[in-house]
Coordinates of C-alpha atoms in Angstrom, one line a residue:
Chain G
M1289 CA 11.6 -22.0 20.9
K1290 CA 12.9 -20.1 23.9
I1291 CA 14.4 -17.2 22.0
P1292 CA 11.4 -16.2 19.9
S1293 CA 9.1 -16.3 23.0
L1294 CA 11.6 -14.2 24.9
V1295 CA 11.6 -11.7 22.0
L1296 CA 7.8 -11.7 22.0
F1297 CA 7.7 -11.3 25.8
L1298 CA 10.1 -8.3 25.5
A1299 CA 8.0 -6.8 22.7
I1300 CA 4.9 -7.0 24.7
C1301 CA 6.6 -5.5 27.7
S1302 CA 8.2 -2.7 25.8
A1303 CA 4.7 -1.6 24.7
A1304 CA 3.6 -1.0 28.3
Y1305 CA 6.6 -0.7 30.5
A1306 CA 10.0 1.0 30.5
T1307 CA 13.0 -0.6 29.1
Q1308 CA 16.5 0.8 29.4
C1309 CA 15.7 2.8 26.2
N1310 CA 12.6 4.7 27.3
V1311 CA 10.9 6.4 30.2
N1312 CA 8.0 4.9 32.1
P1313 CA 4.6 5.9 30.8
V1314 CA 2.9 8.3 33.2
N1315 CA -0.7 8.9 34.1
V1316 CA -2.2 12.3 34.2
P1317 CA -5.9 12.8 35.0
K1318 CA -8.3 11.8 32.3
Q1319 CA -11.5 13.6 33.3
W1320 CA -10.9 16.2 30.7
I1321 CA -11.2 13.6 27.9
T1322 CA -14.9 13.8 27.3
M1323 CA -15.5 12.6 23.7
S1324 CA -18.0 9.8 23.7
R1325 CA -17.1 6.5 22.1
G1326 CA -19.8 6.7 19.4
C1327 CA -18.6 10.1 18.4
R1328 CA -15.0 9.2 18.4
D1329 CA -15.5 6.1 16.3
S1330 CA -17.5 8.2 13.8
V1331 CA -14.6 10.6 13.5
R1332 CA -12.2 7.7 13.0
R1333 CA -14.3 6.3 10.2
Q1334 CA -14.5 9.8 8.6
I1335 CA -10.7 9.9 8.6
Q1336 CA -10.6 6.6 6.7
M1337 CA -13.1 8.0 4.3
E1338 CA -11.1 11.1 3.6
V1339 CA -8.0 8.9 3.0
S1340 CA -9.9 6.7 0.6
A1341 CA -11.2 9.8 -1.2
S1342 CA -7.6 11.1 -1.5
I1343 CA -6.5 7.8 -3.1
Q1344 CA -9.5 7.8 -5.4
Y1345 CA -8.5 11.3 -6.6
L1346 CA -5.0 10.1 -7.1
A1347 CA -6.4 7.5 -9.5
M1348 CA -8.3 10.2 -11.3
G1349 CA -5.1 12.3 -11.6
A1350 CA -3.2 9.3 -12.9
H1351 CA -5.9 8.6 -15.5
F1352 CA -5.9 12.1 -16.9
S1353 CA -2.1 12.2 -16.9
K1354 CA -1.9 9.3 -19.4
D1355 CA -0.5 10.0 -22.9
S1356 CA -3.6 8.6 -24.5
I1357 CA -5.9 10.9 -22.4
N1358 CA -3.6 14.0 -22.2
R1359 CA -5.6 16.3 -20.0
P1360 CA -3.0 17.8 -17.7
G1361 CA -5.5 20.4 -16.4
F1362 CA -7.9 17.8 -15.2
A1363 CA -5.0 15.8 -13.8
N1364 CA -3.8 18.8 -11.9
L1365 CA -7.3 19.5 -10.5
F1366 CA -7.6 15.9 -9.2
F1367 CA -4.0 15.7 -7.8
E1368 CA -4.8 19.0 -5.9
A1369 CA -8.1 17.5 -4.7
S1370 CA -6.2 14.4 -3.5
K1371 CA -3.9 16.6 -1.4
E1372 CA -6.9 18.4 0.0
E1373 CA -8.5 15.2 1.1
R1374 CA -5.3 14.1 2.8
Q1375 CA -5.3 17.4 4.6
H1376 CA -8.9 16.9 5.7
A1377 CA -7.8 13.6 7.3
M1378 CA -4.9 15.4 9.0
K1379 CA -7.2 18.1 10.4
L1380 CA -9.5 15.5 11.9
I1381 CA -6.5 13.6 13.4
E1382 CA -5.4 16.9 14.8
Y1383 CA -8.8 17.5 16.3
L1384 CA -8.8 14.1 18.0
L1385 CA -5.4 14.7 19.4
M1386 CA -6.5 18.0 20.8
R1387 CA -9.4 16.2 22.6
G1388 CA -7.0 13.7 24.2
E1389 CA -7.7 10.9 21.8
L1390 CA -5.3 8.7 19.6
T1391 CA -3.2 7.5 22.5
N1392 CA -3.9 3.9 21.3
N1393 CA -5.3 1.9 18.4
L1394 CA -3.4 4.2 16.0
T1395 CA -2.4 1.4 13.6
S1396 CA -6.0 0.5 12.7
L1397 CA -6.9 4.2 12.0
I1398 CA -5.9 4.2 8.3
A1399 CA -5.9 1.4 5.8
V1400 CA -4.4 2.1 2.4
R1401 CA -6.5 0.3 -0.3
A1402 CA -6.4 0.5 -4.0
P1403 CA -9.0 2.8 -5.5
E1404 CA -12.3 1.3 -6.7
R1405 CA -12.4 3.1 -10.0
K1406 CA -9.5 3.6 -12.5
T1407 CA -10.9 4.9 -15.8
W1408 CA -13.3 7.6 -16.9
S1409 CA -14.7 8.0 -20.4
S1410 CA -14.4 11.8 -20.3
G1411 CA -13.5 14.8 -18.2
Q1412 CA -17.2 15.4 -17.9
E1413 CA -17.8 12.0 -16.4
A1414 CA -14.9 12.4 -14.0
L1415 CA -16.2 15.8 -12.8
E1416 CA -19.6 14.3 -12.2
D1417 CA -18.0 11.3 -10.4
A1418 CA -16.0 13.7 -8.2
L1419 CA -19.1 15.6 -7.4
K1420 CA -20.8 12.4 -6.5
M1421 CA -17.9 11.4 -4.2
E1422 CA -17.9 14.8 -2.5
T1423 CA -21.6 14.5 -1.9
E1424 CA -21.0 11.2 -0.2
V1425 CA -18.3 12.7 1.9
T1426 CA -20.6 15.6 2.9
K1427 CA -23.3 13.1 3.8
A1428 CA -20.8 11.2 5.9
I1429 CA -19.8 14.4 7.8
R1430 CA -23.4 15.0 8.5
T1431 CA -23.6 11.5 9.9
V1432 CA -20.6 12.3 12.2
I1433 CA -22.4 15.4 13.3
V1434 CA -25.6 13.5 14.1
N1435 CA -23.6 10.9 16.0
C1436 CA -21.7 13.5 18.0
E1437 CA -24.7 15.7 18.6
N1438 CA -26.8 13.1 20.2
D1439 CA -24.9 10.1 21.4
R1440 CA -27.2 8.1 23.7
S1441 CA -24.4 5.7 24.5
A1442 CA -22.3 8.4 26.1
G1443 CA -21.0 7.3 29.4
P1444 CA -20.8 9.3 32.6
G1445 CA -18.5 12.3 32.3
Q1446 CA -18.7 12.1 28.5
D1447 CA -20.3 14.5 26.1
D1448 CA -23.7 13.3 24.8
N1449 CA -23.7 16.5 22.8
D1450 CA -20.2 17.4 21.6
Y1451 CA -20.9 21.1 20.9
H1452 CA -17.4 22.0 19.9
L1453 CA -16.8 19.2 17.4
V1454 CA -20.3 19.7 16.0
D1455 CA -19.5 23.4 15.5
Y1456 CA -16.1 22.6 14.0
L1457 CA -17.5 20.1 11.5
T1458 CA -20.5 22.4 10.7
G1459 CA -18.4 25.6 10.4
E1460 CA -15.3 24.4 8.8
F1461 CA -15.8 21.0 7.1
L1462 CA -19.3 21.5 5.8
E1463 CA -18.5 24.9 4.6
E1464 CA -15.6 23.6 2.6
Q1465 CA -17.6 20.7 1.3
Y1466 CA -20.4 23.0 0.0
K1467 CA -17.9 25.3 -1.6
G1468 CA -16.1 22.4 -3.2
Q1469 CA -19.3 20.9 -4.5
R1470 CA -20.5 24.2 -5.9
D1471 CA -17.1 24.6 -7.7
L1472 CA -17.3 21.1 -9.2
A1473 CA -20.9 21.5 -10.2
G1474 CA -20.1 24.8 -11.9
K1475 CA -17.2 23.3 -13.8
A1476 CA -19.3 20.3 -14.8
S1477 CA -22.0 22.6 -16.2
T1478 CA -19.6 24.8 -18.1
L1479 CA -17.9 21.8 -19.6
K1480 CA -21.2 20.1 -20.5
K1481 CA -22.3 23.2 -22.4
M1482 CA -18.9 23.4 -24.2
M1483 CA -19.2 19.7 -25.1
D1484 CA -22.7 20.1 -26.5
R1485 CA -21.6 20.5 -30.1
H1486 CA -17.9 20.5 -30.0
S1487 CA -17.0 17.7 -27.6
A1488 CA -13.3 17.2 -28.6
L1489 CA -12.5 20.9 -28.8
G1490 CA -14.6 21.7 -25.8
E1491 CA -12.8 19.3 -23.5
F1492 CA -9.4 20.4 -24.9
I1493 CA -10.1 24.1 -24.3
F1494 CA -11.6 23.5 -20.8
D1495 CA -8.5 21.5 -19.9
K1496 CA -6.2 24.3 -20.9
K1497 CA -8.4 26.7 -19.0
L1498 CA -7.9 24.5 -15.9
L1499 CA -4.1 24.9 -16.4
G1500 CA -4.6 28.7 -16.5
I1501 CA -3.8 29.0 -20.2
D1502 CA -6.0 31.1 -22.3
I1503 CA -6.1 29.9 -25.9
Chain A
M821 CA -7.0 -10.9 -54.9
T822 CA -8.3 -12.2 -58.2
S823 CA -11.6 -10.3 -58.2
G824 CA -10.6 -6.9 -57.0
P825 CA -13.6 -4.8 -56.4
K826 CA -13.9 -1.5 -58.1
Y827 CA -12.9 1.3 -55.8
S828 CA -11.3 4.7 -56.0
D829 CA -7.8 5.0 -54.6
T830 CA -6.7 8.6 -54.2
R831 CA -3.1 7.7 -54.7
C832 CA -3.9 5.9 -58.0
G833 CA -5.8 8.9 -59.2
K834 CA -8.5 7.1 -61.0
E835 CA -10.9 4.2 -60.7
I836 CA -9.1 0.9 -61.0
D837 CA -10.6 -2.3 -62.3
D838 CA -7.5 -4.2 -63.1
S839 CA -7.2 -6.9 -60.5
R840 CA -3.4 -6.8 -60.3
A841 CA -3.3 -3.0 -60.0
S842 CA -6.0 -3.2 -57.4
S843 CA -4.0 -5.6 -55.4
V844 CA -1.1 -3.2 -55.4
C845 CA -3.1 -0.4 -54.1
K846 CA -4.8 -2.6 -51.6
G847 CA -1.6 -4.2 -50.6
C848 CA -0.1 -0.9 -49.7
T849 CA -3.1 0.1 -47.7
F850 CA -3.8 -3.0 -45.8
D851 CA -0.7 -5.1 -45.2
G852 CA 2.1 -4.2 -47.4
L853 CA 3.4 -7.7 -48.0
P854 CA 1.5 -8.6 -51.2
A855 CA 2.9 -5.4 -52.7
I856 CA 6.3 -6.9 -53.1
F857 CA 5.0 -9.7 -55.3
S858 CA 2.6 -7.5 -57.2
F859 CA 5.4 -5.0 -57.7
N860 CA 7.7 -7.6 -59.3
I861 CA 4.9 -8.8 -61.6
I862 CA 4.2 -5.3 -62.7
I863 CA 7.9 -4.7 -63.5
L864 CA 7.9 -7.8 -65.7
L865 CA 4.6 -6.9 -67.4
S866 CA 5.1 -3.2 -67.6
P867 CA 6.0 -3.1 -71.4
Y868 CA 2.6 -4.5 -72.1
Y869 CA 0.7 -1.8 -70.3
A870 CA 0.3 1.5 -72.0
S871 CA -2.2 2.8 -69.4
N872 CA -1.5 6.2 -67.9
C873 CA -2.1 4.7 -64.6
I874 CA 0.8 2.3 -64.8
M875 CA 3.5 4.8 -63.9
K876 CA 1.5 5.9 -61.0
V877 CA 1.0 2.3 -59.9
I878 CA 4.7 1.8 -60.0
A879 CA 5.4 4.9 -58.1
L880 CA 2.9 3.7 -55.6
A881 CA 4.5 0.3 -55.4
V882 CA 7.8 2.0 -54.7
S883 CA 6.3 4.0 -51.9
C884 CA 4.7 0.8 -50.6
L885 CA 8.2 -0.7 -50.4
L886 CA 9.5 2.4 -48.6
A887 CA 6.6 2.2 -46.2
L888 CA 7.2 -1.5 -45.7
S889 CA 10.5 -0.8 -43.9
A890 CA 8.5 1.4 -41.5
V891 CA 5.8 -1.2 -40.9
S892 CA 8.3 -3.5 -39.1
A893 CA 9.3 -0.5 -36.9
E894 CA 5.7 0.2 -35.9
T895 CA 6.0 3.9 -36.0
C896 CA 3.4 6.5 -35.3
F897 CA 4.0 8.0 -38.7
N898 CA 3.2 4.7 -40.4
D899 CA 0.0 4.4 -38.3
V900 CA -1.0 7.8 -39.5
S901 CA -0.2 7.0 -43.1
M902 CA -2.1 3.8 -43.0
D903 CA -5.2 4.9 -41.1
C904 CA -5.7 8.3 -42.7
G905 CA -5.9 6.7 -46.1
Q906 CA -8.9 4.7 -45.1
A907 CA -12.4 6.2 -45.0
S908 CA -13.5 5.4 -41.5
N909 CA -14.7 7.3 -38.5
S910 CA -12.0 6.1 -36.2
L911 CA -8.3 6.4 -36.0
G912 CA -6.5 3.6 -34.1
L913 CA -2.9 4.9 -34.3
P914 CA -1.7 2.3 -31.7
S915 CA 1.9 3.4 -32.0
C916 CA 1.3 7.0 -31.4
N917 CA 2.1 6.9 -27.7
A918 CA 4.8 8.0 -25.3
I919 CA 6.4 4.6 -24.9
Y920 CA 9.9 4.2 -26.1
G921 CA 12.8 1.9 -25.2
H922 CA 11.5 -1.1 -23.3
F923 CA 9.4 0.8 -20.8
S924 CA 6.0 -0.9 -20.4
R925 CA 7.0 -3.5 -23.1
Q926 CA 9.7 -5.7 -21.7
G927 CA 11.2 -6.3 -18.3
N928 CA 9.7 -5.2 -15.0
V929 CA 10.9 -1.5 -14.8
A930 CA 7.4 -0.2 -15.4
N931 CA 5.8 -2.6 -12.9
E932 CA 8.4 -1.7 -10.3
M933 CA 7.8 2.0 -10.8
Q934 CA 4.1 1.4 -10.1
A935 CA 5.0 -0.6 -7.0
Y936 CA 7.4 2.1 -6.0
A937 CA 4.6 4.7 -6.1
N938 CA 2.4 2.4 -4.0
L939 CA 5.2 1.8 -1.5
H940 CA 5.6 5.6 -1.1
M941 CA 1.8 6.0 -0.6
R942 CA 1.6 3.3 2.1
R943 CA 4.7 4.5 4.0
S944 CA 3.5 8.0 3.8
Y945 CA 0.3 7.1 5.7
E946 CA 2.3 5.1 8.2
Y947 CA 4.5 8.1 8.8
L948 CA 1.4 10.2 9.2
L949 CA 0.1 7.9 11.9
S950 CA 3.5 8.0 13.7
A951 CA 3.3 11.8 13.5
A952 CA -0.1 11.6 15.1
Y953 CA 1.0 9.2 17.8
Y954 CA 3.9 11.5 18.9
N955 CA 1.4 14.4 19.0
N956 CA -1.0 12.9 21.5
Y957 CA -1.1 14.2 25.1
Q958 CA 0.8 11.2 26.6
T959 CA 3.7 11.0 24.3
N960 CA 3.7 14.7 23.6
R961 CA 7.0 14.8 21.6
L962 CA 6.3 17.5 19.1
G963 CA 9.8 17.2 17.6
F964 CA 9.3 13.6 16.8
S965 CA 5.9 14.4 15.5
K966 CA 7.4 17.0 13.2
L967 CA 10.1 14.6 12.0
F968 CA 7.4 12.0 11.0
Q969 CA 5.2 14.6 9.5
K970 CA 8.0 15.7 7.3
L971 CA 8.7 12.2 6.2
S972 CA 5.0 11.7 5.5
D973 CA 4.8 14.9 3.4
E974 CA 7.9 14.0 1.5
T975 CA 6.8 10.4 0.6
W976 CA 3.3 11.7 -0.3
D977 CA 4.7 14.3 -2.7
K978 CA 7.0 11.6 -4.2
T979 CA 3.9 9.3 -4.7
I980 CA 2.3 12.0 -7.0
E981 CA 5.7 12.6 -8.7
L982 CA 6.1 8.9 -9.4
I983 CA 2.6 8.6 -10.8
K984 CA 3.2 11.6 -13.1
H985 CA 6.5 10.1 -14.2
I986 CA 5.0 6.7 -15.0
T987 CA 2.4 8.4 -17.2
K988 CA 5.1 10.7 -18.7
R989 CA 6.7 7.5 -20.0
G990 CA 3.4 6.3 -21.5
G991 CA 2.5 3.9 -18.7
S992 CA -0.5 3.9 -16.5
M993 CA -0.8 3.6 -12.8
D994 CA -1.8 0.3 -11.1
F995 CA -2.5 0.9 -7.5
A996 CA -2.6 -2.8 -6.7
R997 CA 0.9 -3.5 -8.0
R998 CA 3.5 -4.9 -5.6
S999 CA 7.2 -5.2 -6.2
V1000 CA 8.8 -8.6 -6.8
Q1001 CA 11.2 -7.5 -4.0
E1002 CA 8.4 -7.3 -1.5
T1003 CA 8.2 -10.3 0.7
V1004 CA 5.5 -10.6 3.4
T1005 CA 3.8 -7.4 4.4
R1006 CA 5.1 -6.0 7.6
N1007 CA 2.6 -6.1 10.4
S1008 CA 4.1 -3.5 12.6
T1009 CA 2.5 -1.3 15.1
I1010 CA 2.7 2.5 14.9
E1011 CA 2.9 2.9 18.7
L1012 CA 6.6 2.7 19.4
Q1013 CA 8.9 4.3 21.9
E1014 CA 11.3 7.1 20.8
L1015 CA 14.4 5.1 19.8
E1016 CA 12.2 2.3 18.4
S1017 CA 10.3 4.7 16.2
L1018 CA 13.6 6.2 14.9
A1019 CA 14.9 2.7 14.2
H1020 CA 11.7 1.8 12.4
A1021 CA 11.9 5.0 10.3
L1022 CA 15.6 4.3 9.5
D1023 CA 14.7 0.8 8.3
T1024 CA 11.8 2.1 6.2
Q1025 CA 14.0 4.7 4.6
K1026 CA 16.5 2.1 3.8
E1027 CA 13.8 -0.1 2.3
I1028 CA 12.8 2.9 0.0
A1029 CA 16.4 3.6 -0.9
E1030 CA 17.3 0.0 -1.6
R1031 CA 14.1 -0.4 -3.8
A1032 CA 15.4 2.6 -5.8
F1033 CA 18.7 0.8 -6.2
Y1034 CA 16.9 -2.3 -7.4
I1035 CA 14.9 -0.5 -10.0
H1036 CA 18.0 1.4 -11.0
Q1037 CA 19.8 -1.9 -11.4
E1038 CA 17.0 -3.2 -13.6
A1039 CA 17.1 -0.1 -15.7
T1040 CA 20.9 0.0 -16.2
R1041 CA 21.7 -3.5 -17.3
N1042 CA 23.4 -2.8 -20.5
N1043 CA 22.3 -4.7 -23.6
H1044 CA 19.5 -6.1 -21.6
K1045 CA 15.8 -5.9 -22.3
T1046 CA 15.2 -3.6 -19.4
H1047 CA 17.8 -0.9 -20.1
D1048 CA 16.3 2.5 -19.5
A1049 CA 18.6 5.4 -19.1
E1050 CA 15.8 7.9 -18.4
I1051 CA 14.4 6.0 -15.4
A1052 CA 17.9 5.5 -14.1
Q1053 CA 18.7 9.2 -14.3
Y1054 CA 15.3 10.2 -12.8
L1055 CA 15.8 7.9 -9.8
E1056 CA 19.3 9.2 -9.3
E1057 CA 18.3 12.8 -9.4
E1058 CA 15.0 12.8 -7.6
F1059 CA 15.3 10.0 -5.2
I1060 CA 18.7 8.5 -4.6
E1061 CA 20.5 11.7 -3.7
D1062 CA 18.0 12.6 -1.0
H1063 CA 17.9 9.1 0.4
A1064 CA 21.5 9.3 1.5
D1065 CA 20.8 12.5 3.5
T1066 CA 17.6 11.2 5.1
I1067 CA 19.2 7.9 6.1
R1068 CA 22.3 9.6 7.4
N1069 CA 20.2 12.0 9.5
L1070 CA 18.1 9.2 11.0
A1071 CA 21.2 7.1 11.7
G1072 CA 22.8 10.1 13.4
H1073 CA 19.7 10.5 15.6
T1074 CA 19.9 6.9 16.7
S1075 CA 23.6 7.3 17.6
D1076 CA 22.8 10.4 19.7
L1077 CA 20.0 8.6 21.5
K1078 CA 22.2 5.6 22.1
Q1079 CA 24.8 7.7 23.8
F1080 CA 22.2 9.4 26.1
I1081 CA 20.8 6.0 27.1
V1082 CA 24.1 4.3 27.9
Q1083 CA 26.0 7.1 29.7
N1084 CA 25.6 8.1 33.3
D1085 CA 23.9 4.8 34.1
G1086 CA 20.9 5.8 32.1
N1087 CA 20.0 8.6 34.5
D1088 CA 20.0 11.2 31.8
L1089 CA 17.4 9.4 29.8
S1090 CA 14.2 11.3 30.6
I1091 CA 15.8 14.7 30.3
A1092 CA 17.8 13.6 27.3
L1093 CA 14.6 12.5 25.4
Y1094 CA 13.0 15.8 26.3
L1095 CA 16.0 17.8 25.1
F1096 CA 16.4 15.7 22.0
D1097 CA 12.7 16.3 21.2
E1098 CA 13.2 20.1 21.6
Y1099 CA 16.2 19.8 19.3
L1100 CA 14.1 18.1 16.7
Q1101 CA 11.4 20.8 17.0
K1102 CA 14.0 23.4 16.1
T1103 CA 15.9 21.6 13.4
V1104 CA 13.5 19.4 11.4

């Protein structure tokens, strides 16, 4: 009984105090850290959402890679989208770090869960599903903007209107979302037209087009 | 089989109303087995038949027997031969897939590959959080951050590669799959001190490397239901080689830090950690 409790005690201590293996944590002024709690928590939730989207795109890539589906162009598109979503999560993390956040509660920031959906009946359906997912992400970014633009719960010394983050999200993230949505919607339209009378051939040709092969 | 319906069989060339002949044609198309018996009967009775069709029926029966050997092997070609002869709007072709050997059929190699992809994905995001932690203004160890970012990027890329490889072998990805090797999920914190975090990374990389050994072992048991040379070779080339380097590097880092901590009564520690971080920034 004594040894485990000693280990636990040491483990608790090591988190806050110096052991022989690390230097004492130091305190530097914190007045410059001005993000409000409501805004910060919204960004944290957004990071989780981007991670979930990246995993959902992985599932789409996996589906279209199957031998029975055999759409490498679609698979490629979705694997790339998955990487992009992960990069969005990384950009938001980077932003929080710049603003003096993420000094604690790191472990709960990201939970890796299995994707909700695993199969799609066609490339067309997957493109439309991806478009729907992007629309939800865009909506969520707008919610973060609203939460950061007017946070009534902001304490003294905190930003009730986080101009810079709002500008960053509006200028960089929303721009990328709108461009991405337009691209998906365009692809979905073209494919749908090609599928109209020649569904099997249409999807086949579109898939090769996505790979950069002209046939 | 006594009241064979009238139908036209392209391989018989004409409409057949003889119930025996009918059963031969049907037997070939549907299940093959009755063909043997019908074939024998026809051999015995053949002198009594003067029909033009009879030679064709015999030829068909022979081809049925040839096809019969393929039925037991469940080949794609046999699926095609069977299903294309039938007038229907759908083709099943269940054997026309990328599965060969025992992958996805017997043993747990396919399952373990899925679990391996999932392991990479989870560890990748843990590494990403470690990279973030070492990049906050208090820890401010950009070299450590870079080290963890690299580990995260590598395990992420491997996740996608593994998913692609599973589908290359005719499998599908199951994101909920866990390895039989996996015991209780570790409930560890990301917020660790420098040496602790390196120790944690070293353990994680060993976990990933040893899991590859396990799958490799499953895939290389000769004369066993799980033998799969392709998976073994893939793991060796794309994973196992790199693991040795990564583990050796991390172990080397812990040895260096250990020296800095112990020597000079620990007075070098704060400068040593700073310099070591600078070193990581330049070399990772």
